[in-house]
Tab-separated table of C-alpha atoms in Angstrom:
chain	number	residue	atom	x	y	z
Q	40	MET	CA	118.892	130.391	126.337
Q	41	LEU	CA	119.985	134.347	123.855
Q	42	LEU	CA	121.117	134.436	121.860
Q	43	SER	CA	124.317	135.940	120.283
Q	44	ALA	CA	125.411	138.958	118.656
Q	45	THR	CA	125.609	136.587	115.019
Q	46	SER	CA	122.712	134.778	115.137
Q	47	ALA	CA	120.475	138.453	116.208
Q	48	SER	CA	122.056	139.892	113.121
Q	49	SER	CA	121.358	137.125	111.253
Q	50	ILE	CA	117.739	136.971	111.767
Q	51	ARG	CA	116.784	140.418	111.338
Q	52	ALA	CA	118.414	140.318	108.235
Q	53	VAL	CA	116.083	137.465	106.845
Q	54	LEU	CA	113.116	138.990	107.733
Q	55	ALA	CA	114.112	142.905	106.615
Q	56	ALA	CA	114.578	140.554	103.344
Q	57	LEU	CA	111.599	138.759	103.721
Q	58	SER	CA	109.559	141.923	104.770
Q	59	GLY	CA	110.763	143.611	101.549
Q	60	VAL	CA	109.615	140.899	98.775
Q	61	LEU	CA	106.224	140.749	100.796
Q	62	ALA	CA	106.422	144.832	100.352
Q	63	GLY	CA	107.058	143.899	96.087
Q	64	ALA	CA	104.233	142.344	96.604
Q	65	PHE	CA	101.404	143.727	97.273
Q	66	LEU	CA	102.558	146.586	95.943
Q	67	LEU	CA	101.832	144.595	91.958
Q	68	LEU	CA	99.098	143.099	93.469
Q	69	ALA	CA	97.301	146.306	94.438
Q	70	ALA	CA	98.923	148.585	91.374
Q	71	PRO	CA	96.887	148.201	88.711
Q	72	MET	CA	97.690	146.077	85.894
Q	73	ALA	CA	97.508	146.282	82.449
Q	74	TYR	CA	94.465	144.905	79.402
Q	75	ALA	CA	94.569	144.703	76.574
Q	76	ARG	CA	90.896	144.953	74.114
Q	77	GLY	CA	92.116	143.023	71.147
Q	78	ASP	CA	92.463	146.605	69.163
Q	79	GLY	CA	97.294	146.166	69.880
Q	80	LEU	CA	96.688	148.272	72.188
Q	81	VAL	CA	97.107	148.266	75.971
Q	82	ARG	CA	95.902	150.428	79.296
Q	83	GLN	CA	96.145	150.153	82.026
Q	84	GLU	CA	94.713	152.900	84.456
Q	85	VAL	CA	96.601	154.630	86.490
Q	86	THR	CA	95.818	157.690	89.177
Q	87	PHE	CA	98.952	160.568	90.792
Q	88	ARG	CA	99.070	163.899	92.898
Q	89	GLY	CA	97.925	167.467	90.349
Q	90	GLY	CA	98.113	170.952	91.426
Q	91	GLY	CA	97.681	171.636	94.849
Q	92	GLY	CA	98.622	167.560	95.982
Q	93	LEU	CA	95.214	166.092	94.377
Q	94	VAL	CA	94.704	162.663	93.418
Q	95	LEU	CA	94.079	162.759	89.483
Q	96	HIS	CA	93.396	159.300	87.970
Q	97	GLY	CA	93.786	158.630	84.167
Q	98	THR	CA	93.913	155.901	81.428
Q	99	VAL	CA	97.779	155.193	79.953
Q	100	LEU	CA	97.174	153.989	76.362
Q	101	SER	CA	100.208	151.862	74.675
Q	102	LYS	CA	101.047	150.340	71.551
Q	103	ASP	CA	100.651	146.276	72.336
Q	104	GLY	CA	104.679	145.006	71.566
Q	105	ALA	CA	106.128	148.720	70.257
Q	106	PRO	CA	110.157	148.320	70.724
Q	107	GLY	CA	109.932	151.196	72.807
Q	108	PRO	CA	112.144	154.304	74.107
Q	109	GLU	CA	108.522	155.729	72.935
Q	110	PRO	CA	107.365	158.759	72.307
Q	111	GLY	CA	104.724	160.223	74.724
Q	112	ILE	CA	102.105	163.386	74.808
Q	113	VAL	CA	98.912	164.143	77.794
Q	114	LEU	CA	95.298	165.045	76.580
Q	115	VAL	CA	95.007	167.912	78.771
Q	116	GLY	CA	90.840	168.486	78.257
Q	117	GLY	CA	88.981	171.437	76.996
Q	118	SER	CA	87.044	174.092	79.386
Q	119	GLY	CA	83.902	171.690	81.486
Q	120	SER	CA	84.129	168.712	83.652
Q	121	GLY	CA	85.960	166.568	81.421
Q	122	PRO	CA	85.624	162.915	81.422
Q	123	ARG	CA	88.470	160.480	80.204
Q	124	GLU	CA	86.551	159.470	77.897
Q	125	GLU	CA	85.425	162.804	76.101
Q	126	TYR	CA	88.929	161.822	74.580
Q	127	ARG	CA	90.037	158.667	73.699
Q	128	GLN	CA	88.846	158.662	70.526
Q	129	GLU	CA	92.711	161.626	69.944
Q	130	ALA	CA	93.879	158.969	72.664
Q	131	GLU	CA	93.428	155.210	70.990
Q	132	ALA	CA	94.746	157.416	67.800
Q	133	PHE	CA	97.633	158.254	69.471
Q	134	ALA	CA	99.228	155.601	70.566
Q	135	ARG	CA	97.605	153.903	67.655
Q	136	ALA	CA	101.565	155.592	65.632
Q	137	GLY	CA	102.936	154.397	69.085
Q	138	ILE	CA	103.133	156.988	71.674
Q	139	THR	CA	102.208	156.418	74.643
Q	140	THR	CA	99.196	158.080	74.940
Q	141	LEU	CA	97.671	159.395	79.077
Q	142	VAL	CA	94.726	161.101	79.479
Q	143	TYR	CA	92.495	161.789	82.243
Q	144	ASP	CA	90.099	163.006	83.919
Q	145	LYS	CA	89.812	167.231	85.121
Q	146	ARG	CA	89.681	167.576	88.362
Q	147	THR	CA	86.707	168.897	89.778
Q	148	VAL	CA	88.223	170.611	92.843
Q	149	GLY	CA	89.445	174.220	92.152
Q	150	TYR	CA	87.278	174.356	89.182
Q	151	SER	CA	83.772	175.450	88.950
Q	152	LEU	CA	81.619	178.203	86.497
Q	153	LEU	CA	82.419	180.568	88.822
Q	154	HIS	CA	86.419	179.609	89.628
Q	155	ARG	CA	89.296	178.754	87.300
Q	156	ASP	CA	92.820	178.982	87.458
Q	157	PHE	CA	94.912	177.519	84.154
Q	158	GLY	CA	98.070	177.265	86.667
Q	159	LEU	CA	96.480	175.111	88.432
Q	160	LEU	CA	95.290	173.018	85.085
Q	161	ALA	CA	98.704	173.554	84.316
Q	162	ASP	CA	100.666	171.963	87.627
Q	163	ASP	CA	97.845	168.786	86.441
Q	164	ALA	CA	98.991	168.489	83.019
Q	165	LEU	CA	102.935	169.022	84.080
Q	166	ALA	CA	102.658	165.676	87.023
Q	167	GLY	CA	101.197	163.570	84.506
Q	168	VAL	CA	104.440	164.831	82.582
Q	169	ARG	CA	106.407	163.786	85.204
Q	170	LEU	CA	104.144	159.781	85.135
Q	171	LEU	CA	105.109	159.409	81.381
Q	172	GLN	CA	108.218	160.323	82.302
Q	173	SER	CA	108.640	157.862	84.802
Q	174	ARG	CA	107.187	154.429	82.533
Q	175	SER	CA	109.061	152.035	81.260
Q	176	GLY	CA	109.677	152.347	77.424
Q	177	VAL	CA	108.744	155.924	77.645
Q	178	ASN	CA	111.785	158.799	76.283
Q	179	PRO	CA	111.935	161.075	79.246
Q	180	ARG	CA	113.175	163.707	77.162
Q	181	GLN	CA	110.088	163.259	74.491
Q	182	VAL	CA	107.210	163.773	76.035
Q	183	GLY	CA	105.032	166.659	75.324
Q	184	LEU	CA	101.405	167.494	75.225
Q	185	TRP	CA	98.249	168.273	73.278
Q	186	GLY	CA	95.696	170.952	74.901
Q	187	PHE	CA	92.337	171.134	72.894
Q	188	SER	CA	90.460	174.598	73.741
Q	189	GLU	CA	90.926	175.652	77.080
Q	190	GLY	CA	93.399	173.364	77.159
Q	191	GLY	CA	94.958	175.239	74.619
Q	192	TRP	CA	95.699	178.097	77.668
Q	193	VAL	CA	96.830	175.128	79.852
Q	194	ALA	CA	99.713	173.628	77.805
Q	195	PRO	CA	101.200	176.796	76.861
Q	196	LEU	CA	101.173	177.629	79.929
Q	197	ALA	CA	102.540	174.584	81.054
Q	198	ALA	CA	104.988	173.999	78.595
Q	199	ALA	CA	106.012	177.508	79.751
Q	200	ARG	CA	106.897	176.581	82.681
Q	201	SER	CA	108.446	173.143	81.984
Q	202	THR	CA	112.111	172.382	79.917
Q	203	ASP	CA	110.257	169.141	80.861
Q	204	VAL	CA	107.875	169.759	77.879
Q	205	ALA	CA	109.645	168.969	75.046
Q	206	PHE	CA	106.657	169.945	72.667
Q	207	VAL	CA	103.165	171.431	72.594
Q	208	VAL	CA	99.912	170.779	70.463
Q	209	THR	CA	96.626	172.849	70.184
Q	210	ILE	CA	93.430	172.335	68.862
Q	211	GLY	CA	91.188	174.776	69.092
Q	212	GLY	CA	92.864	177.380	71.075
Q	213	SER	CA	92.452	180.847	71.197
Q	214	GLY	CA	95.168	183.407	71.175
Q	215	TYR	CA	91.728	185.916	72.727
Q	216	ASP	CA	91.047	185.920	76.029
Q	217	PRO	CA	87.695	184.387	76.975
Q	218	LEU	CA	85.360	186.835	77.484
Q	219	ARG	CA	86.167	188.394	74.495
Q	220	THR	CA	86.468	184.196	72.824
Q	221	GLN	CA	83.198	183.455	74.322
Q	222	ALA	CA	81.689	186.442	72.785
Q	223	TRP	CA	82.653	185.017	69.763
Q	224	ASN	CA	81.572	182.618	69.629
Q	225	LEU	CA	78.010	182.788	71.507
Q	226	THR	CA	77.572	186.116	68.385
Q	227	THR	CA	78.506	183.294	66.048
Q	228	HIS	CA	75.129	180.985	67.622
Q	229	LEU	CA	73.127	183.246	67.422
Q	230	HIS	CA	74.102	184.905	64.068
Q	231	HIS	CA	74.209	180.738	62.893
Q	232	GLN	CA	69.828	181.062	64.908
Q	233	GLU	CA	68.921	184.225	62.645
Q	234	VAL	CA	69.704	186.776	64.716
Q	235	GLY	CA	70.355	189.606	64.213
Q	236	ALA	CA	72.831	192.253	64.127
Q	237	PRO	CA	71.963	194.173	66.616
Q	238	PHE	CA	70.898	191.576	69.712
Q	239	ARG	CA	74.673	190.059	69.539
Q	240	ARG	CA	75.974	193.236	69.284
Q	241	THR	CA	74.316	193.626	72.746
Q	242	VAL	CA	76.031	189.754	73.999
Q	243	ALA	CA	79.081	191.285	72.520
Q	244	GLY	CA	79.192	195.123	74.242
Q	245	PRO	CA	77.306	194.999	77.317
Q	246	ALA	CA	76.286	191.867	77.861
Q	247	ALA	CA	80.393	190.998	77.990
Q	248	GLN	CA	81.586	193.785	79.625
Q	249	ILE	CA	78.842	193.365	82.700
Q	250	MET	CA	79.610	189.406	83.673
Q	251	GLY	CA	83.668	190.339	83.620
Q	252	SER	CA	83.176	193.948	84.953
Q	253	THR	CA	81.538	191.451	88.138
Q	254	GLY	CA	83.138	188.598	88.194
Q	255	LEU	CA	80.706	186.608	87.521
Q	256	PHE	CA	83.092	184.991	83.995
Q	257	PRO	CA	85.646	183.565	85.806
Q	258	ALA	CA	89.518	183.750	83.756
Q	259	ALA	CA	87.735	186.526	81.919
Q	260	ASP	CA	90.904	188.358	81.323
Q	261	TYR	CA	93.539	186.234	80.628
Q	262	ASP	CA	96.145	186.406	77.773
Q	263	PRO	CA	97.746	183.893	75.845
Q	264	VAL	CA	100.062	185.872	74.145
Q	265	PRO	CA	103.238	186.586	77.021
Q	266	VAL	CA	102.511	183.087	77.744
Q	267	LEU	CA	102.928	181.440	73.780
Q	268	GLU	CA	106.197	184.365	73.561
Q	269	ARG	CA	107.856	182.456	76.218
Q	270	LEU	CA	107.548	179.685	73.834
Q	271	HIS	CA	111.525	180.555	71.719
Q	272	ARG	CA	112.090	176.408	71.763
Q	273	THR	CA	110.166	174.333	72.290
Q	274	PRO	CA	107.706	173.019	69.093
Q	275	VAL	CA	104.206	173.792	68.800
Q	276	LEU	CA	101.823	172.658	66.757
Q	277	ALA	CA	98.275	174.559	65.871
Q	278	LEU	CA	96.045	173.317	65.035
Q	279	TRP	CA	91.848	174.414	63.992
Q	280	GLY	CA	88.945	172.819	62.112
Q	281	ASP	CA	88.432	174.506	59.095
Q	282	HIS	CA	84.478	175.807	60.411
Q	283	ASP	CA	86.089	176.051	63.978
Q	284	THR	CA	82.927	178.056	65.592
Q	285	GLN	CA	83.686	178.179	69.585
Q	286	VAL	CA	86.447	180.446	69.179
Q	287	PRO	CA	87.915	183.077	66.254
Q	288	PRO	CA	90.506	179.694	63.805
Q	289	GLN	CA	91.687	183.391	61.188
Q	290	GLU	CA	92.426	186.156	64.658
Q	291	SER	CA	93.579	182.936	66.701
Q	292	ALA	CA	95.791	181.561	64.082
Q	293	ARG	CA	97.173	184.630	62.410
Q	294	ILE	CA	98.101	185.206	66.776
Q	295	PHE	CA	99.919	182.592	67.412
Q	296	ARG	CA	101.745	182.880	63.791
Q	297	GLU	CA	103.106	186.753	65.116
Q	298	ALA	CA	103.815	185.177	69.078
Q	299	LEU	CA	106.178	182.775	68.046
Q	300	ALA	CA	108.445	184.672	65.673
Q	301	ARG	CA	108.188	187.480	67.984
Q	302	ALA	CA	109.011	184.424	70.300
Q	303	GLY	CA	111.437	183.259	67.987
Q	304	ASN	CA	110.314	180.063	67.629
Q	305	ARG	CA	111.359	178.169	64.575
Q	306	HIS	CA	109.916	174.895	64.925
Q	307	ALA	CA	105.748	176.714	65.227
Q	308	VAL	CA	103.534	175.151	62.911
Q	309	ILE	CA	99.846	177.029	61.494
Q	310	GLY	CA	97.261	174.711	59.870
Q	311	PHE	CA	93.760	173.389	58.617
Q	312	VAL	CA	91.823	170.419	59.295
Q	313	ALA	CA	89.779	170.971	56.619
Q	314	GLY	CA	86.609	169.864	57.476
Q	315	GLY	CA	86.901	169.743	61.113
Q	316	ALA	CA	84.647	171.223	63.389
Q	317	HIS	CA	86.253	172.432	66.936
Q	318	ASN	CA	87.634	169.309	68.584
Q	319	GLY	CA	89.155	168.135	64.660
Q	320	HIS	CA	85.871	166.288	64.007
Q	321	ARG	CA	84.461	165.809	61.405
Q	322	THR	CA	81.540	168.609	60.072
Q	323	SER	CA	79.291	169.771	57.761
Q	324	ASP	CA	79.371	173.432	58.613
Q	325	GLY	CA	80.664	172.964	62.212
Q	326	PHE	CA	77.183	173.692	64.470
Q	327	ASP	CA	75.972	169.146	63.984
Q	328	ARG	CA	79.210	166.557	64.192
Q	329	ILE	CA	78.955	162.982	61.925
Q	330	GLY	CA	79.926	160.019	62.911
Q	331	GLY	CA	82.191	159.474	66.350
Q	332	PRO	CA	80.650	158.598	69.687
Q	333	LEU	CA	77.801	159.915	71.510
Q	334	PHE	CA	79.257	161.920	75.067
Q	335	HIS	CA	76.553	163.161	77.654
Q	336	GLY	CA	73.785	162.200	74.249
Q	337	LYS	CA	75.693	164.900	71.882
Q	338	LYS	CA	77.996	163.620	69.350
Q	339	LEU	CA	81.274	163.775	69.112
Q	340	GLY	CA	81.787	163.600	66.047
Q	341	GLU	CA	84.832	160.640	63.885
Q	342	LEU	CA	88.033	162.201	64.536
Q	343	ALA	CA	88.530	163.072	60.862
Q	344	PRO	CA	91.952	161.272	59.368
Q	345	PRO	CA	93.382	165.174	58.328
Q	346	CYS	CA	93.694	166.209	61.729
Q	347	ALA	CA	95.311	162.275	63.711
Q	348	GLN	CA	98.304	162.005	60.821
Q	349	THR	CA	99.159	165.437	60.745
Q	350	MET	CA	98.917	165.453	64.783
Q	351	ALA	CA	100.818	161.878	64.688
Q	352	SER	CA	103.005	162.538	62.263
Q	353	TRP	CA	104.634	165.759	63.884
Q	354	VAL	CA	104.896	164.039	67.584
Q	355	GLN	CA	107.321	161.495	65.135
Q	356	ALA	CA	108.598	164.091	63.641
Q	357	VAL	CA	109.009	165.585	66.886
Q	358	ALA	CA	110.355	162.749	68.541
Q	359	ALA	CA	112.563	161.525	65.664
Q	360	GLY	CA	115.148	164.288	66.270
Q	361	HIS	CA	113.887	166.320	62.707
Q	362	PRO	CA	110.661	168.953	64.051
Q	363	PRO	CA	109.331	170.789	60.703
Q	364	ALA	CA	110.030	173.669	60.012
Q	365	SER	CA	107.504	176.911	60.842
Q	366	SER	CA	104.457	177.287	58.448
Q	367	ALA	CA	101.402	178.342	58.379
Q	368	ALA	CA	98.664	177.079	56.107
Q	369	PRO	CA	96.692	180.250	53.891
Q	370	ALA	CA	93.285	180.873	57.264
Q	371	PRO	CA	90.198	179.511	56.083
Q	372	GLU	CA	86.891	182.667	55.692
Q	373	GLN	CA	85.736	183.674	58.981
Q	374	ALA	CA	82.363	184.844	58.802
Q	375	LEU	CA	82.004	186.981	62.332
Q	376	VAL	CA	84.746	189.158	63.330
Q	377	THR	CA	85.738	189.540	67.472
Q	378	THR	CA	85.074	192.572	69.295
Q	379	PRO	CA	87.066	193.647	72.885
Q	380	VAL	CA	85.547	193.397	75.840
Q	381	PRO	CA	86.455	195.452	78.304
Q	382	VAL	CA	86.710	193.541	81.581
Q	383	HIS	CA	87.092	195.618	84.020
Q	384	ALA	CA	83.859	198.297	83.257
Q	385	TRP	CA	83.115	199.235	85.922
Q	386	TYR	CA	79.993	201.808	85.182
Q	387	ALA	CA	78.586	198.411	83.025
Q	388	TRP	CA	76.712	197.587	86.186
Q	389	LEU	CA	76.979	201.047	87.495
Q	390	VAL	CA	75.307	202.205	86.000
Q	391	PRO	CA	72.287	200.407	86.448
Q	392	ALA	CA	72.349	199.991	89.415
Q	393	LEU	CA	72.246	203.359	89.799
Q	394	LEU	CA	68.335	203.471	87.783
Q	395	LEU	CA	67.665	200.442	90.214
Q	396	LEU	CA	67.961	202.625	92.973
Q	397	GLY	CA	66.344	205.763	91.327
Q	398	PHE	CA	63.323	203.561	90.600
Q	399	ALA	CA	62.973	201.875	93.615
Q	400	THR	CA	63.855	204.761	95.773
Q	401	TYR	CA	59.152	205.543	94.921
Q	402	PRO	CA	58.332	202.599	96.560
Q	403	VAL	CA	60.818	202.146	99.338
Q	404	CYS	CA	58.861	206.578	100.438
Q	405	ALA	CA	55.645	205.269	99.555
Q	406	LEU	CA	56.766	202.285	102.100
Q	407	LEU	CA	58.297	205.011	104.959
Q	408	ARG	CA	54.695	206.851	103.928
Q	409	VAL	CA	57.122	209.987	103.267
Q	410	GLY	CA	55.355	211.978	100.340
Q	411	PRO	CA	52.494	212.585	98.645
Q	412	VAL	CA	50.747	208.802	97.070
Q	413	LEU	CA	50.905	209.134	93.114
Q	414	ARG	CA	49.281	206.078	90.693
Q	415	LEU	CA	50.906	207.071	87.698
Q	416	VAL	CA	54.779	206.979	89.626
Q	417	ARG	CA	53.682	204.370	90.463
Q	418	TRP	CA	53.094	202.495	87.831
Q	419	LEU	CA	56.995	204.387	85.909
Q	420	ALA	CA	59.174	202.581	89.122
Q	421	GLY	CA	57.198	198.938	88.603
Q	422	LEU	CA	58.090	198.587	84.624
Q	423	GLY	CA	61.362	200.690	85.522
Q	424	LEU	CA	63.165	198.527	87.500
Q	425	LEU	CA	61.238	196.087	85.616
Q	426	ALA	CA	63.065	196.664	82.717
Q	427	VAL	CA	65.952	197.579	83.370
Q	428	VAL	CA	66.242	193.653	85.518
Q	429	ALA	CA	64.982	192.120	82.125
Q	430	THR	CA	66.534	193.722	79.526
Q	431	VAL	CA	70.737	192.210	81.999
Q	432	SER	CA	68.778	189.034	82.739
Q	433	SER	CA	67.342	188.899	79.292
Q	434	SER	CA	71.173	189.128	77.080
Q	435	THR	CA	73.572	188.063	79.903
Q	436	ALA	CA	71.218	184.710	79.763
Q	437	VAL	CA	73.399	183.930	76.929
Q	438	PHE	CA	76.549	183.598	78.760
Q	439	VAL	CA	74.626	181.284	81.765
Q	440	VAL	CA	72.755	179.085	79.377
Q	441	GLY	CA	74.040	179.851	76.362
Q	442	ASP	CA	72.371	180.549	72.830
Q	443	GLY	CA	70.053	178.441	73.455
Q	444	ALA	CA	68.971	180.920	76.799
Q	445	ALA	CA	67.284	182.824	72.604
Q	446	ALA	CA	65.980	181.042	71.399
Q	447	PRO	CA	62.484	180.806	70.256
Q	448	VAL	CA	63.900	183.853	67.394
Q	449	VAL	CA	60.677	186.146	66.175
Q	450	TRP	CA	62.096	188.630	63.268
Q	451	GLY	CA	65.625	188.609	63.901
Q	452	ARG	CA	65.207	188.556	67.819
Q	453	PRO	CA	64.464	186.449	70.715
Q	454	ALA	CA	60.868	186.158	71.527
Q	455	SER	CA	62.393	187.616	75.212
Q	456	TRP	CA	64.177	190.680	73.613
Q	457	LEU	CA	60.838	191.024	72.388
Q	458	VAL	CA	59.425	191.651	76.346
Q	459	VAL	CA	62.221	193.562	76.372
Q	460	GLN	CA	61.038	196.283	73.881
Q	461	GLY	CA	58.866	196.045	74.878
Q	462	LEU	CA	59.307	197.220	78.623
Q	463	ALA	CA	61.309	199.715	77.473
Q	464	VAL	CA	59.013	201.252	75.259
Q	465	ALA	CA	56.299	201.144	78.313
Q	466	VAL	CA	59.421	202.905	81.023
Q	467	VAL	CA	58.612	206.421	78.480
Q	468	VAL	CA	55.181	206.406	77.665
Q	469	SER	CA	55.122	206.155	81.626
Q	470	ALA	CA	57.019	208.767	82.236
Q	471	GLY	CA	55.757	211.100	79.371
Q	472	VAL	CA	52.065	210.534	80.598
Q	473	SER	CA	53.578	211.042	84.584
Q	474	ALA	CA	55.788	214.628	84.063
Q	475	ALA	CA	52.103	215.740	81.874
Q	476	ALA	CA	49.761	214.938	84.977
Q	477	LEU	CA	52.032	216.254	87.708
Q	478	ARG	CA	52.744	219.227	85.472
Q	479	ARG	CA	47.697	219.645	85.973
Q	480	ARG	CA	48.762	219.048	89.161
Q	481	ARG	CA	50.659	221.836	90.709
Q	482	LEU	CA	51.821	220.207	93.125
Q	483	THR	CA	53.189	222.326	96.393
Q	484	PRO	CA	57.174	221.437	96.038
Q	485	SER	CA	58.860	220.529	99.603
Q	486	ARG	CA	61.422	217.887	100.084
Q	487	ALA	CA	58.839	215.295	100.712
Q	488	LEU	CA	58.174	215.512	97.756
Q	489	TRP	CA	61.384	216.347	95.857
Q	490	MET	CA	62.684	212.592	97.496
Q	491	ARG	CA	59.697	210.919	96.466
Q	492	LEU	CA	60.008	212.000	92.697
Q	493	ALA	CA	63.629	213.402	91.710
Q	494	PRO	CA	64.989	209.602	91.883
Q	495	VAL	CA	62.708	208.467	89.489
Q	496	GLY	CA	62.148	211.189	87.380
Q	497	LEU	CA	66.124	211.166	86.511
Q	498	ALA	CA	65.999	207.189	86.371
Q	499	ALA	CA	62.994	208.083	83.789
Q	500	VAL	CA	65.695	210.068	82.106
Q	501	GLY	CA	69.442	208.755	82.046
Q	502	PHE	CA	66.929	205.003	81.694
Q	503	VAL	CA	66.478	206.288	77.509
Q	504	PRO	CA	70.466	206.790	76.840
Q	505	TRP	CA	71.415	203.589	78.725
Q	506	ALA	CA	68.939	201.529	76.474
Q	507	VAL	CA	70.361	203.046	73.578
Q	508	TRP	CA	73.588	201.819	74.661
Q	509	TRP	CA	72.423	198.101	75.249
Q	510	GLY	CA	70.918	197.843	72.437
Q	511	VAL	CA	66.723	197.389	73.338
Q	512	ALA	CA	65.738	200.628	70.876
Q	513	ALA	CA	67.740	198.631	67.901
């Protein structure tokens, strides 16, 4: 029996309603449930799509029983892999203060040791802002960003791109480009290890230049100043630990203050955390951490109570419509000043490349049986090759491995650098002995002789000023 049109229409309506109910029930079951640990906070695991559509995983924390609507804040981590657990203390401190907080695992796609894309990281942060804006209990007009260290470059960039960002908090942000900042970081730690000024100048000078000019240091020339100058309406709280040993706090604070003033920002607060390290956690000198959990076998230190209170109260004031007026606290003393690093210094890699070519010509000619074989010159070529490679690798290793590459320290120098200096002396002595021997032999000039001896001779001559510039002679 055929159904009437009315009956068929009714059945379709019922089936549609039933499917809608089932779909809703499925979404409720599939959605991550909020949970509490008895500490007064509610947590919910979330996923969202960041830059390029990459799925990111995070946790939203809020105060249990908060009446709402609350302000929200997205935590943007520092360099490295950045699992969310590293910022648990900050997330919990904000949430306890009535600020709904999103902390998420940093992307591993499109981010590596040799590749940085701050624009992509800013897209991730903005996706987090949109996630919080969509949540009930959050005031969508009062969602901001917190950026630590590398996040001190990313959070302002995200805020400059979108009016959705209501405010920006940074801790340990650098006012300089990444390469200059890292050179200062390394020389500061070398100074703490009692490494002398000559080797520190090598790291901050030629070694840094070769890292930047060869592209081995990602985003080396990113300039944060133009971005800060675009934050003319966004309230900014910029903090540094007064014992920050990873970015120059005094210089960075000055750059932030001046750039935001040029932007016409009337709500830029510059401050320092007493007894705070780079991350604002407790320290005695910036190199240790006091209390707090372990992260990858290292102490994070306890988040300094004044730091947490300052950040939370400032955010609450902004959310209440009373952003504090611009101010700048007195900056602490900074043991070392930064050194400008020419990022595109082509000569930094070209000169050692030419030296290697000159020294390598002699053994290549020997293999091809071009010209006479001279044992002393063979030694000169071998020592020259070894000295150039050792000079570059020993100093640039600090950028790859960290200040631990300088250990052990002997007479104010890394032990490896003493070897480099010994090789340099051997090259100079070998060049002198070889020149004297060739003069005694009075070889008949020929094209083959010039092909074999001229490159290594020029390399030996050029090695001396190059080694002096590289700091080997100091």
